Short mmCIF file of C-alpha atoms in Angstrom, two decimals:
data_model
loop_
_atom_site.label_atom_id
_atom_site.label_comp_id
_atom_site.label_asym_id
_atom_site.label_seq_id
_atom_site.Cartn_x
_atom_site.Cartn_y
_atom_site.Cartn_z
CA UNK A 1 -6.88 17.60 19.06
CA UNK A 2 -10.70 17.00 19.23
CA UNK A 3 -11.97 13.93 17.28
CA UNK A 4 -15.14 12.53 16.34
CA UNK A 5 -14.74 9.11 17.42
CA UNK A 6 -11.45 7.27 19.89
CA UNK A 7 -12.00 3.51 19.50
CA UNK A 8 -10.21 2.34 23.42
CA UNK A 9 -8.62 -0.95 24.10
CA UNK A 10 -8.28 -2.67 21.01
CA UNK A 11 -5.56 -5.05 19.90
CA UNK A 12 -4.76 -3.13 16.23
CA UNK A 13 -3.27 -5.32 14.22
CA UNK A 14 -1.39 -4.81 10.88
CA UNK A 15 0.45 -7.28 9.19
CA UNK A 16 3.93 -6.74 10.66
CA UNK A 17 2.81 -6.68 14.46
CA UNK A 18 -0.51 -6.55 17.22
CA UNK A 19 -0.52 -4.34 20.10
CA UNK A 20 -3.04 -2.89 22.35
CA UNK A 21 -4.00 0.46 21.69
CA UNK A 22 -5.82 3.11 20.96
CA UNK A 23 -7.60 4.96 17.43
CA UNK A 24 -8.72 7.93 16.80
CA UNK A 25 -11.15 9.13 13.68
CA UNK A 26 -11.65 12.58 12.60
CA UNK A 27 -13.64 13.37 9.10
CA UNK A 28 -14.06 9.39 7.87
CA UNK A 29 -9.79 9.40 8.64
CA UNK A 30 -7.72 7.44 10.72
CA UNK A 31 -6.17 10.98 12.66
CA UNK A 32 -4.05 9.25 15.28
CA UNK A 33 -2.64 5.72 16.48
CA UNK A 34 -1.58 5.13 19.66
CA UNK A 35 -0.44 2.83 22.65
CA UNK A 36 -2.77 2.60 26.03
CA UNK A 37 -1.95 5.68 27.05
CA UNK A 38 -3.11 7.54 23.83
CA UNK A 39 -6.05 9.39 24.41
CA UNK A 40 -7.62 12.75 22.79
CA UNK A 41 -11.09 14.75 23.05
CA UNK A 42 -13.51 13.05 21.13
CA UNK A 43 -17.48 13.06 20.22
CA UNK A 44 -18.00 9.15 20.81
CA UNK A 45 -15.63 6.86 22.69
CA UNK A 46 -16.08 3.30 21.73
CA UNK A 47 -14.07 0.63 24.23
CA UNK A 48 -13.14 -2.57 22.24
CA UNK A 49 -12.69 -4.63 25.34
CA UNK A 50 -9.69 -5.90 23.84
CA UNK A 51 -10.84 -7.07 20.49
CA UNK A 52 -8.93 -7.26 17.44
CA UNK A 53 -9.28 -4.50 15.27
CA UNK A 54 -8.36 -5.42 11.56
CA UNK A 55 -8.52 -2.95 8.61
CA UNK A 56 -11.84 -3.37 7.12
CA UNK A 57 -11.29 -6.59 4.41
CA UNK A 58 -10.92 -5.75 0.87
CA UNK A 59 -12.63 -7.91 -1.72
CA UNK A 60 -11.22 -8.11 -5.09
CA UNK A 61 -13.42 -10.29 -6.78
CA UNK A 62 -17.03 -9.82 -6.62
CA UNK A 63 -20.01 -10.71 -9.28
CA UNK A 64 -23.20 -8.56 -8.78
CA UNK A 65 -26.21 -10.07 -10.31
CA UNK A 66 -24.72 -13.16 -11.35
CA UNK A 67 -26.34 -15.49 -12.32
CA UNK A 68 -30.03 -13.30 -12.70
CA UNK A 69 -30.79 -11.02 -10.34
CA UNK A 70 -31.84 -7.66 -10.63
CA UNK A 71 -28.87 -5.60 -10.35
CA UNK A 72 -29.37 -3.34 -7.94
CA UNK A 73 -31.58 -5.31 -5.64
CA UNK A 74 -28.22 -7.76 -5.50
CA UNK A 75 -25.89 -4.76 -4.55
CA UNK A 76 -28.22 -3.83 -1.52
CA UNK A 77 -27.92 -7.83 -0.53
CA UNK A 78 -24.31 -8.19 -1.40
CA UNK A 79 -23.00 -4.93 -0.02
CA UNK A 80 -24.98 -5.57 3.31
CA UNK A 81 -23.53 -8.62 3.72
CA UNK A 82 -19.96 -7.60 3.17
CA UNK A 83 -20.77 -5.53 6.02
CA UNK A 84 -22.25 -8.52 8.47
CA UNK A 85 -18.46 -9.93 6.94
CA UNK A 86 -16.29 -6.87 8.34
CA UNK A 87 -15.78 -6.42 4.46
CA UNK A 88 -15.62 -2.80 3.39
CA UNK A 89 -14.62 -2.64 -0.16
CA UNK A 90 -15.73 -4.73 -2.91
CA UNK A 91 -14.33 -4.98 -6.45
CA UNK A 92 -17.10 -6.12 -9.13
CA UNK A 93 -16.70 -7.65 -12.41
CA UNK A 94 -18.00 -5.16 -15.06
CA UNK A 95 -18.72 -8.29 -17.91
CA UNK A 96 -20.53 -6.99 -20.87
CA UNK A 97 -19.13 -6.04 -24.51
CA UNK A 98 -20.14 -2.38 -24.21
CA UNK A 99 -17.24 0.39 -24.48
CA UNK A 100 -15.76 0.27 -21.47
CA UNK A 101 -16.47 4.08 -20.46
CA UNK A 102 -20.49 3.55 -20.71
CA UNK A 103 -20.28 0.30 -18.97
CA UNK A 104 -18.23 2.30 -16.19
CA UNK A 105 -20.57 5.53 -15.96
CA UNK A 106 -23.98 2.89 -15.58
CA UNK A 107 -22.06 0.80 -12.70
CA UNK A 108 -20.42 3.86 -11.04
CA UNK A 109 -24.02 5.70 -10.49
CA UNK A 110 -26.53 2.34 -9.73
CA UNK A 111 -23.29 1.07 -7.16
CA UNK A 112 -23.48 4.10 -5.24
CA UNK A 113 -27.23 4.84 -5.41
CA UNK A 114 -27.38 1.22 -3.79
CA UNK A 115 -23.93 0.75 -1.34
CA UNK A 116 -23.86 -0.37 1.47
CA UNK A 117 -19.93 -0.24 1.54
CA UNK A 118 -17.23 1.17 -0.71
CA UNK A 119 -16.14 -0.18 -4.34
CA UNK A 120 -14.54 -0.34 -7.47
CA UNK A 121 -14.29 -2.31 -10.85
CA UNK A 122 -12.91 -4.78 -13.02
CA UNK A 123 -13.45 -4.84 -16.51
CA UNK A 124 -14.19 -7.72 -19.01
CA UNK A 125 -12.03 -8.03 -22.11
CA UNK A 126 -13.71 -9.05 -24.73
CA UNK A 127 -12.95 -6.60 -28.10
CA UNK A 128 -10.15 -5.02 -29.50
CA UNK A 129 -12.71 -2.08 -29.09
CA UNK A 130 -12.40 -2.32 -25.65
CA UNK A 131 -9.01 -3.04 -25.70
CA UNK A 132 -8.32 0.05 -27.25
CA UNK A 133 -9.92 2.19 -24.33
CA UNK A 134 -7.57 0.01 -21.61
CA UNK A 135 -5.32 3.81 -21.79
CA UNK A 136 -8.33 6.31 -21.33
CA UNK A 137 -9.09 4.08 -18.32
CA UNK A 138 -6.19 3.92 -16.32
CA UNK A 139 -5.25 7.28 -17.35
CA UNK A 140 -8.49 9.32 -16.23
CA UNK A 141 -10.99 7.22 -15.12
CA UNK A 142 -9.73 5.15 -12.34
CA UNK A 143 -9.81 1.77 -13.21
CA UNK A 144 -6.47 -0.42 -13.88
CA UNK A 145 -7.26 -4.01 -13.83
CA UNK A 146 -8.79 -6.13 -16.76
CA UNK A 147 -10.09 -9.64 -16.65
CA UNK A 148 -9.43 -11.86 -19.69
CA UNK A 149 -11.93 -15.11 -19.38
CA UNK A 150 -9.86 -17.88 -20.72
CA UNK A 151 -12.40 -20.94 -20.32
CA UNK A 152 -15.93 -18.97 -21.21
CA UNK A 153 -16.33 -19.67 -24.70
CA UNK A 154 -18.34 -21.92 -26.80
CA UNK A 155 -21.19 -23.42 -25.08
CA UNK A 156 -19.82 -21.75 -21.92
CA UNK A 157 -19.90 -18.47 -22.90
CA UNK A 158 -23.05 -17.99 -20.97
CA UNK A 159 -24.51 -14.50 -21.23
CA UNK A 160 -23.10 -11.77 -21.38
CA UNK A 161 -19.97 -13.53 -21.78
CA UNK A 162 -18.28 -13.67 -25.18
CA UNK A 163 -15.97 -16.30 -25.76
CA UNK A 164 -11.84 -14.34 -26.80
CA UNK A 165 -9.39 -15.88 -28.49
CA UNK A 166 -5.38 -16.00 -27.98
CA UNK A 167 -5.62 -12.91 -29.97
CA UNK A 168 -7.95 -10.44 -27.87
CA UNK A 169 -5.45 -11.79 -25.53
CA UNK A 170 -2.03 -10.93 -26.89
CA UNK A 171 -3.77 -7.68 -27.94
CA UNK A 172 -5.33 -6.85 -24.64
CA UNK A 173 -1.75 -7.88 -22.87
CA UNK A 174 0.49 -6.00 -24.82
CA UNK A 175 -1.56 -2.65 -24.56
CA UNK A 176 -1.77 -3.46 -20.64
CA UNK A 177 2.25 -3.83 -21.03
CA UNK A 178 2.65 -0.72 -22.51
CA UNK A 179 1.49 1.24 -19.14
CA UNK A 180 4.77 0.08 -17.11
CA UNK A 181 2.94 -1.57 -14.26
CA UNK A 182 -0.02 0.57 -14.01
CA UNK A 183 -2.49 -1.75 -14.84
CA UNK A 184 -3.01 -5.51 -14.63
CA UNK A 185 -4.30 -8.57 -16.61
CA UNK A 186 -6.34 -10.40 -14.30
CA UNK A 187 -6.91 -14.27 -15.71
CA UNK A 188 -9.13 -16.73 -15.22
CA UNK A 189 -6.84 -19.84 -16.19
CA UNK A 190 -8.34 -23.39 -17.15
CA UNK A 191 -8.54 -24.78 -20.57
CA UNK A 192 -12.08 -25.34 -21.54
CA UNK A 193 -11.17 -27.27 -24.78
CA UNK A 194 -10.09 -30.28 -22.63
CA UNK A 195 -13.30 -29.83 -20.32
CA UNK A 196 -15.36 -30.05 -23.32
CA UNK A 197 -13.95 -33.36 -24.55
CA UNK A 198 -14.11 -35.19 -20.83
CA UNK A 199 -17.62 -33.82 -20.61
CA UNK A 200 -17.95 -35.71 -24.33
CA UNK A 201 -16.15 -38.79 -22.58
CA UNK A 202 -18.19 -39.31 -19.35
CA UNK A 203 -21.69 -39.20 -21.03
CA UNK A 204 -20.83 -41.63 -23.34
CA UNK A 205 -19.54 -44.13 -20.94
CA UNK A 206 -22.00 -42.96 -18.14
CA UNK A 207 -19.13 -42.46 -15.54
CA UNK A 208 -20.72 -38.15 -15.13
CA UNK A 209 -23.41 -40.40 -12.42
CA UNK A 210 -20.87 -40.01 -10.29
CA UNK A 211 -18.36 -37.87 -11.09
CA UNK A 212 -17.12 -34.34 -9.09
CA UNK A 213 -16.70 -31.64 -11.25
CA UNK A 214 -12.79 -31.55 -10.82
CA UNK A 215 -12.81 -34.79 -12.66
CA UNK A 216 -14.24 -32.56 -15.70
CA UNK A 217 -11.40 -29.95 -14.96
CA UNK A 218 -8.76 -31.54 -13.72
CA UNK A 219 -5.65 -30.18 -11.67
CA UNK A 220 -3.22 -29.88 -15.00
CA UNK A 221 -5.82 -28.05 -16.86
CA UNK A 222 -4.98 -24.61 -14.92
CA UNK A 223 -1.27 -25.48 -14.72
CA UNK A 224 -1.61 -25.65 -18.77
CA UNK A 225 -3.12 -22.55 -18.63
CA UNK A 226 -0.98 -20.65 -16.24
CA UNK A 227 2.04 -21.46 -18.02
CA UNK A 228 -0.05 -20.30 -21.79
CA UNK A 229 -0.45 -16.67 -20.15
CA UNK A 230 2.71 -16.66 -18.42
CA UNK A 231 3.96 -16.70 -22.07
CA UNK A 232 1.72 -14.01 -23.38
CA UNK A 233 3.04 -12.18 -20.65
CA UNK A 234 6.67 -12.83 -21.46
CA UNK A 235 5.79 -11.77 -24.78
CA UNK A 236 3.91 -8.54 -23.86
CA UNK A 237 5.21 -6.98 -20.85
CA UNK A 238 2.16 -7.26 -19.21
CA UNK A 239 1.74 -7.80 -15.44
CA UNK A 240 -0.29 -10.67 -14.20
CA UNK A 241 -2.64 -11.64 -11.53
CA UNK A 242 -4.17 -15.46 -11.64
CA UNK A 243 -7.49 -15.25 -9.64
CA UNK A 244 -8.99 -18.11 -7.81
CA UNK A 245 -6.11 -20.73 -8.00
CA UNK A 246 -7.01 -24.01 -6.53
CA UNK A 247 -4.56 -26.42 -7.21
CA UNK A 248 -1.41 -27.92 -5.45
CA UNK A 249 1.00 -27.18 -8.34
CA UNK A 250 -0.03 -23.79 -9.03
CA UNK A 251 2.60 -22.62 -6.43
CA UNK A 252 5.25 -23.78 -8.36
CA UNK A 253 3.91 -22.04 -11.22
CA UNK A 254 4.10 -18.71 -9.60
CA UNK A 255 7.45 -19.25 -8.30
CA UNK A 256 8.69 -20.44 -11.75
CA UNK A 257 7.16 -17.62 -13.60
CA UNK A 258 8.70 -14.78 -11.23
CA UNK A 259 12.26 -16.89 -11.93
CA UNK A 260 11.68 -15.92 -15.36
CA UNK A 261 10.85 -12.42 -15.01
CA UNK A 262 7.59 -12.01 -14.99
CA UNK A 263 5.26 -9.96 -12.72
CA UNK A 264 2.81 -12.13 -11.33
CA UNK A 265 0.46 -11.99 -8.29
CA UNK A 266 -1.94 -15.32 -7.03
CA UNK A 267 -5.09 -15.38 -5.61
CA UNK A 268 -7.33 -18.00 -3.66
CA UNK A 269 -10.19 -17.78 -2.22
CA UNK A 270 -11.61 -19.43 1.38
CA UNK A 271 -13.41 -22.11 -0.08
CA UNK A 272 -10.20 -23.26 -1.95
CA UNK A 273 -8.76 -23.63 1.36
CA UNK A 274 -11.44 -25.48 3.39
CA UNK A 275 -13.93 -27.36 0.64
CA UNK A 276 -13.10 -30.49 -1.42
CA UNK A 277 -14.89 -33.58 -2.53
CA UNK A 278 -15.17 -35.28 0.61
CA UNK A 279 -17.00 -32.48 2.91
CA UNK A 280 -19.67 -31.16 -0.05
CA UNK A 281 -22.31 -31.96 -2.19
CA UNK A 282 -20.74 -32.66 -5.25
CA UNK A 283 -23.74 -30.75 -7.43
CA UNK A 284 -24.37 -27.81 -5.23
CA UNK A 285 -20.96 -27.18 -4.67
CA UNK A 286 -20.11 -27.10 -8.20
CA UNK A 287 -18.05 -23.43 -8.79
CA UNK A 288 -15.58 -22.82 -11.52
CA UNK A 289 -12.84 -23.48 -10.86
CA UNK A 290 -13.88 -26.41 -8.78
CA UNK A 291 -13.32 -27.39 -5.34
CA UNK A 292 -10.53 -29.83 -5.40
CA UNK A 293 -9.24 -32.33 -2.83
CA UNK A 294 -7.87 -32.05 0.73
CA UNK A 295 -3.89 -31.29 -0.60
CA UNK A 296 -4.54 -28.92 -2.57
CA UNK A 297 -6.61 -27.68 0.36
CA UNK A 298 -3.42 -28.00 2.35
CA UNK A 299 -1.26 -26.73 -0.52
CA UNK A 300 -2.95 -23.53 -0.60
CA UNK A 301 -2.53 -22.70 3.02
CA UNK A 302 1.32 -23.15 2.51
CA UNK A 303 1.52 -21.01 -0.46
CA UNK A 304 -0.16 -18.13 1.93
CA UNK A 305 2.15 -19.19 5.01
CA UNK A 306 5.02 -18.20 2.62
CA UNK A 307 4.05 -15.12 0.63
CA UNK A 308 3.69 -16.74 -2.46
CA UNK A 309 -0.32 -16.13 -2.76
CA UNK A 310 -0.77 -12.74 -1.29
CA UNK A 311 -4.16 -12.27 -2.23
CA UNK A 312 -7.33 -13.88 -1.08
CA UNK A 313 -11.01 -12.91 -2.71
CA UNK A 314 -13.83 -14.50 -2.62
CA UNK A 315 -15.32 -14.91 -5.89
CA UNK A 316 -18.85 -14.11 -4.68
CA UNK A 317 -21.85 -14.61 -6.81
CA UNK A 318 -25.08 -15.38 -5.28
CA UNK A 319 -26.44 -18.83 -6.94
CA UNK A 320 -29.87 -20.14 -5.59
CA UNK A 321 -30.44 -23.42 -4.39
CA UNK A 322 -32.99 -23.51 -7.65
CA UNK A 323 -30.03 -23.28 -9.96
CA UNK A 324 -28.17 -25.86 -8.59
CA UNK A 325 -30.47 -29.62 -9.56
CA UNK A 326 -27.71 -31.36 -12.52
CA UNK A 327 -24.34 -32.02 -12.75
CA UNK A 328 -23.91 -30.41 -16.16
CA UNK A 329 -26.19 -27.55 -16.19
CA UNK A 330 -26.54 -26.30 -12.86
CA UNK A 331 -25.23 -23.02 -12.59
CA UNK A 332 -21.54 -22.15 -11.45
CA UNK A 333 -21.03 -20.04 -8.10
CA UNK A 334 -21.92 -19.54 -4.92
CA UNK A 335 -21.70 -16.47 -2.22
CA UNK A 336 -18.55 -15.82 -0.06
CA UNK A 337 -18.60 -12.39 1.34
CA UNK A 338 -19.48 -12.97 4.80
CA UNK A 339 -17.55 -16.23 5.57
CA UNK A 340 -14.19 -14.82 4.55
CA UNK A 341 -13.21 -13.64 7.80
CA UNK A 342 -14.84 -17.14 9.67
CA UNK A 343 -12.73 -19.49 7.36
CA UNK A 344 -9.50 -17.29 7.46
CA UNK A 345 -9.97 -17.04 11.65
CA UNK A 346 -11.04 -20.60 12.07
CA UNK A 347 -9.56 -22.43 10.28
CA UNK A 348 -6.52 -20.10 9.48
CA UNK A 349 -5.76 -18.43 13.08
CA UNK A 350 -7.55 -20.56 15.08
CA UNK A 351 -5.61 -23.85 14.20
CA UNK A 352 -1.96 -22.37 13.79
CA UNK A 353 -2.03 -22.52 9.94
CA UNK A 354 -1.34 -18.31 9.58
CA UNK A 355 -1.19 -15.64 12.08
CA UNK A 356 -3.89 -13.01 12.33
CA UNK A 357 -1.19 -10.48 10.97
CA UNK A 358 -1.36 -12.82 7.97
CA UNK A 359 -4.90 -12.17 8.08
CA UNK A 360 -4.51 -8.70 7.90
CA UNK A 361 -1.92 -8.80 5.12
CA UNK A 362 -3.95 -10.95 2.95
CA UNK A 363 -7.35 -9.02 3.25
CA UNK A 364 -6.68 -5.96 2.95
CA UNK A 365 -3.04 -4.55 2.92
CA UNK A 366 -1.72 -6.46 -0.12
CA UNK A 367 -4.91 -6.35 -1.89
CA UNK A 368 -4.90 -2.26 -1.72
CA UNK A 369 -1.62 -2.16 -2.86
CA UNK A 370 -2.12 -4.39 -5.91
CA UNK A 371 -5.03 -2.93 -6.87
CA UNK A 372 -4.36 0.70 -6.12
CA UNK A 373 -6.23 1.43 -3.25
CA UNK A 374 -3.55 2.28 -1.06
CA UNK A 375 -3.03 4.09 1.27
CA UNK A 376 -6.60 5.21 1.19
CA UNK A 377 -7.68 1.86 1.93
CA UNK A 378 -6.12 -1.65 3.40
CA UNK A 379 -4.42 -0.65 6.29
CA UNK A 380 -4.53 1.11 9.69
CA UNK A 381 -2.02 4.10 9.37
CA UNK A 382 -2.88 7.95 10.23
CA UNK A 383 -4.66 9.58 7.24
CA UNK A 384 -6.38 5.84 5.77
CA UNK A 385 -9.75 5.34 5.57
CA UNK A 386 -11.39 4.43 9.18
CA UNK A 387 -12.01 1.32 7.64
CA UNK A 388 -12.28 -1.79 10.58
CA UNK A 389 -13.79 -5.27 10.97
CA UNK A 390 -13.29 -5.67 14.40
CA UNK A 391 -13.25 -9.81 15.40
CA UNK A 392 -13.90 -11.80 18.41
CA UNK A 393 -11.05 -15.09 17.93
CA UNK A 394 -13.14 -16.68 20.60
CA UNK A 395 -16.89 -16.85 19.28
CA UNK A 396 -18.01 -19.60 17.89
CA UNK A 397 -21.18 -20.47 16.13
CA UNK A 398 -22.35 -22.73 13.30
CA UNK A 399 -22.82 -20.11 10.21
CA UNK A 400 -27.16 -20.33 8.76
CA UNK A 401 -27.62 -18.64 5.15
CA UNK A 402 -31.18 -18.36 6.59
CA UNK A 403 -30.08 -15.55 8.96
CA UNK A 404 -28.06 -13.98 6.08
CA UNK A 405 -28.97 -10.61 4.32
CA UNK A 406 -27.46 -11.87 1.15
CA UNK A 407 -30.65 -12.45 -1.58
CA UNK A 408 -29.73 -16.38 -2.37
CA UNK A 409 -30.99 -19.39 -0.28
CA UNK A 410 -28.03 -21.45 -0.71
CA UNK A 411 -24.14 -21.77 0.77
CA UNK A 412 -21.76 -24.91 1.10
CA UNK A 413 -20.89 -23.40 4.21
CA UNK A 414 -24.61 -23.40 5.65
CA UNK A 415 -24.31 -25.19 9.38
CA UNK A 416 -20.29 -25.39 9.12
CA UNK A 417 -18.61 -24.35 12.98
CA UNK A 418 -16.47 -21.48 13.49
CA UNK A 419 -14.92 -20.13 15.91
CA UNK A 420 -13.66 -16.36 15.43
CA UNK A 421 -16.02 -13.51 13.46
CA UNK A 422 -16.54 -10.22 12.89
CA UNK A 423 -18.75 -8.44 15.17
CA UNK A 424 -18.69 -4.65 14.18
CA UNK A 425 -17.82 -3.07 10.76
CA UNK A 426 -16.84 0.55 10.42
CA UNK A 427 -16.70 2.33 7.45
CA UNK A 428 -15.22 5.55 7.27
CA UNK A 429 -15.59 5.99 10.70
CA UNK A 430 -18.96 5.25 11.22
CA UNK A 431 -20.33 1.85 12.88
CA UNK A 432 -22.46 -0.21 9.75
CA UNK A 433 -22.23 -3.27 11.78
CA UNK A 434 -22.52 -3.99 15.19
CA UNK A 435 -23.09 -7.50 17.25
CA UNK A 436 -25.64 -8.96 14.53
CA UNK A 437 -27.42 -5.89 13.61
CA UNK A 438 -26.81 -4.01 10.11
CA UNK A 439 -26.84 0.12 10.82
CA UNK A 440 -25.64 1.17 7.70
CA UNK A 441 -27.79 2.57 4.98
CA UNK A 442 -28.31 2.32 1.37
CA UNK A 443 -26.53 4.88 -0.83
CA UNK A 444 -23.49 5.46 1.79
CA UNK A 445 -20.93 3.11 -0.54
CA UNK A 446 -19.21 5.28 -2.81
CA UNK A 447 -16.79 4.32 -5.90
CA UNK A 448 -13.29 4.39 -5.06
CA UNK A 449 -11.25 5.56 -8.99
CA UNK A 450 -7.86 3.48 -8.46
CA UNK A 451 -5.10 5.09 -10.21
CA UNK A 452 -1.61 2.44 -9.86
CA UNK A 453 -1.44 -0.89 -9.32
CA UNK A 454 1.43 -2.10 -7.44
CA UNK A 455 3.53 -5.49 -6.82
#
C-alpha cells in the first residue's frame, strides 16, 4: 500500500487505551493504524517524536458573529483559531426566525467560502413554523439537533433572539420525539423570570455594586429548569442534551432524570471547570450561564471523571473588551476555542483530575457520536477523517489573546499558565497547524450534513 502521508512515533490515543504507533493517511482517510513496527510507502513521513496524537477536538457549541461582527470576517477568525486549538470541527448556532431551510442554505455556502476547518449546525427554535420543518431537516438535509433558549426572552431576548414560551417548547419536543432518537433538543436551562426579579431587588437596595453575576442567577435557577424540561421530555419522547451546565447539583439531575427514563446527555464547558468568583473579574467575566464558585468547579470535574457529563464545548462567542464596562449591560460571552485543549491538559491531565483518554473521549469521540458525526469524525479508526491535534503534555506557557488570530481583544484566560497544548492540527490529512504557525487556508472547511444522533 502506498500512502500520502505515515505520521511515525506517536503515542495515538483513543479513549479506551494509548500506545505508540504508527498512522497512515491516504485521500483525507485514516488508511491504516499500527504498532512501531507498522510502516508503508508513503509521499510525506512526518515523525511525532513521541507526541500524543488525539483525534482532532470536536466543538459542539459555537456562536459566529455574536455579539456584532461581520459574519464571515468572524468565521475566518474563529475557524483559524480552532485550528491554533487542535479543534477541527465546529458546530454553530444558526439563531434567527427564518425557515429553517433558507437559514441552512445562507450558512452552509458563507461557512465554507470562509473555513478554515470543518462544520455543522444547530438550529434555533423559535416558531411552530420552524418547528414544523424539524422532519425535512433530519430527514434530507443533515441537521438533527435544535436549541430551545429557555432564559432569552423579555428584555433578554437580545437580537435576533425571540423570546418561546412552554408551548414552542412542548411543540418543538414532541415533533423532535416523534423521530425515535434521531434528533435532539438541545436546552439552554435557567429561569430568567427569577433573574429578572433579583436584578429588580439589588438596584433597589444597591447591593448589584458588588454583586457577581451568579448572585443574579443563582445555582437552583438551572436545577428548576432542568427538572421543567426533563418533564417536557417525559411528556414528549424527546431526547435531551443540557448545554453548558455549571452547577454542583446538576449531576444529580442527570442521574435522576436517566432513573426515570429519560434520554439525556450534559455538557460543560472549560471555563465551568477552572473560573469562579475568586480568580476573575467579576464584569468581564460575566457569560451566561455564569461562572460559579470553586465546588461547582470541583463538581464538574467529578461528573466527567464518572461519565455522567460526556460532553464538553466551549460556548465560544467572541465579546470585545468594549462590550464588557457594566454589570447589567455588558454583553454576555467570551471566546473558548483555543484554550479547550490547555484547560482540559492542564488542569485536567496534568494534575490527575482525568486521563488524557478522558480527553479524547470527551472532545471528540462522544461528541461525534451524539451529534452524528461518527465515524467520519471523533475518533482515530481506519476509514475516519485524518482528523489530529497532536499535544505536547510538557509545554508550558502563559496563554496572550494578543498573539491570538481570533478577531476580539478580550479572554478571562489572557496571562493564565499551562502546561500541555496543541502544537500541530491536521485536517483531513493535511497539516493547518504547525508549532505556532497557521498553514491552512480559507475556503478548505467544508459542511459536514449529520444524519443520527446517538446516546
Amino acid at each position: 500500500m502506498s500512502v500520502d502521508l505515515l505520521l511515525k512515533n506517536g503515542t495515538i490515543v483513543t479513549p479506551s487505551k494509548s500506545f505508540r504507533g504508527n498512522i497512515a493517511v491516504k485521500d483525507g482517510r485514516i488508511a491504516g493504524i499500527g504498532g512501531e513496527e507498522f510502516s508503508v510507502e508513503a509521499d510525506e513521513v512526518a515523525d511525532l517524536g513521541g507526541k500524543h496524537i488525539l483525534p482532532g477536538v470536536i466543538d459542539p457549541h459555537v456562536h459566529i458573529g455574536w455579539p456584532s461582527w461581520d459574519w464571515e470576517e468572524d468565521c475566518i477568525c474563529t475557524t483559524r483559531t480552532a485550528a491554533v486549538g487542535g479543534v477541527t470541527t465546529v458546530i454553530h448556532f444558526l439563531n434567527e426566525p427564518l425557515p429553517l431551510h433558507e437559514e441552512l442554505s445562507i450558512g452552509i455556502e458563507r461557512f465554507e467560502r470562509n473555513a478554515y476547518v470543518d462544520g455543522s449546525f444547530h438550529e434555533g427554535i423559535f416558531t411552530q413554523g420552524q418547528i414544523d420543518e424539524i422532519p425535512d431537516m433530519v430527514e434530507t438535509r443533515g441537521v438533527n439537533t435544535f436549541k430551545f433558549y429557555l432564559p432569552y426572552k423579555g428584555a433578554e431576548a437580545v437580537p435576533p433572539l425571540v423570546g418561546i414560551d412552554d408551548g414552542i417548547i412542548y411543540a418543538g419536543f414532541k415533533e423532535i420525539g416523534k423521530l425515535k432518537e434521531r434528533a435532539r433538543a438541545l436546552i439552554h436551562a435557567e429561569n430568567i423570570e427569577i433573574f429578572y426579579k433579583i436584578k429588580e431587588q439589588m438596584q433597589a437596595s444597591g447591593e448589584d455594586a458588588s454583586a457577581y453575576w451568579t448572585d443574579t442567577r443563582p445555582n437552583w435557577v438551572e436545577v428548576e429548569s432542568i427538572r421543567k424540561v426533563v418533564a417536557f421530555a417525559k411528556g414528549t419522547g424527546c431526547p435531551l442534551y443540557l448545554v453548558h451546565l455549571t452547577t454542583k447539583e446538576a449531576k444529580e439531575e442527570i442521574l435522576r432524570a436517566r432513573a426515570e427514563g429519560v434520554d439525556v446527555i450534559g455538557e460543560t464547558c472549560p471555563q465551568y471547570l477552572v473560573l469562579n468568583v475568586e480568580n476573575t473579574d467579576r464584569v468581564k467575566s460575566k457569560v451566561n450561564p455564569p461562572l460559579r464558585h470553586k465546588e461547582d468547579n470541583e463538581a464538574m470535574w467529578q461528573a466527567i471523571q464518572e461519565g455522567v457529563i460526556t460532553c464538553i464545548g466551549t460556548d465560544h462567542a467572541s465579546v470585545a473588551l468594549k462590550d464588557k464596562q457594566d454589570f447589567w449591560d455588558g454583553i454576555v460571552g467570551f471566546a473558548g476555542l483555543e484554550t479547550t485543549l490547555p484547560v482540559l491538559l492542564s488542569e485536567g491531565v496534568n494534575k490527575g483530575r482525568i486521563s488524557i483518554e478522558k480527553v479524547a473521549e470527551i472532545t471528540s469521540y462522544n461528541v461525534a457520536k451524539t451529534f452524528g458525526l461518527y465515524p467520519q469524525k471523533g475518533s482515530i479508526e481506519v476509514g475516519a477523517d485524518a482528523d489530529f491535534a497532536v499535544v505536547d503534555l510538557e509545554m508550558e506557557k502563559a496563554y496572550s489573546v494578543r498573539e491570538s488570530p481570533n478577531i476580539t481583544d478580550y479572554s478571562p484566560y489572557d496571562g493564565m499558565v499551562f502546561k500541555g497544548w496543541p502544537i500541530q492540527t491536521y485536517l483531513r490529512g493535511r497539516l493547518i497547524f504547525d508549532h505556532g504557525t497557521i498553514l491552512g487556508e480559507k475556503g478548505a472547511g467544508k459542511f459536514i450534513p449529520r444524519f443520527s444522533a446517538q446516546k
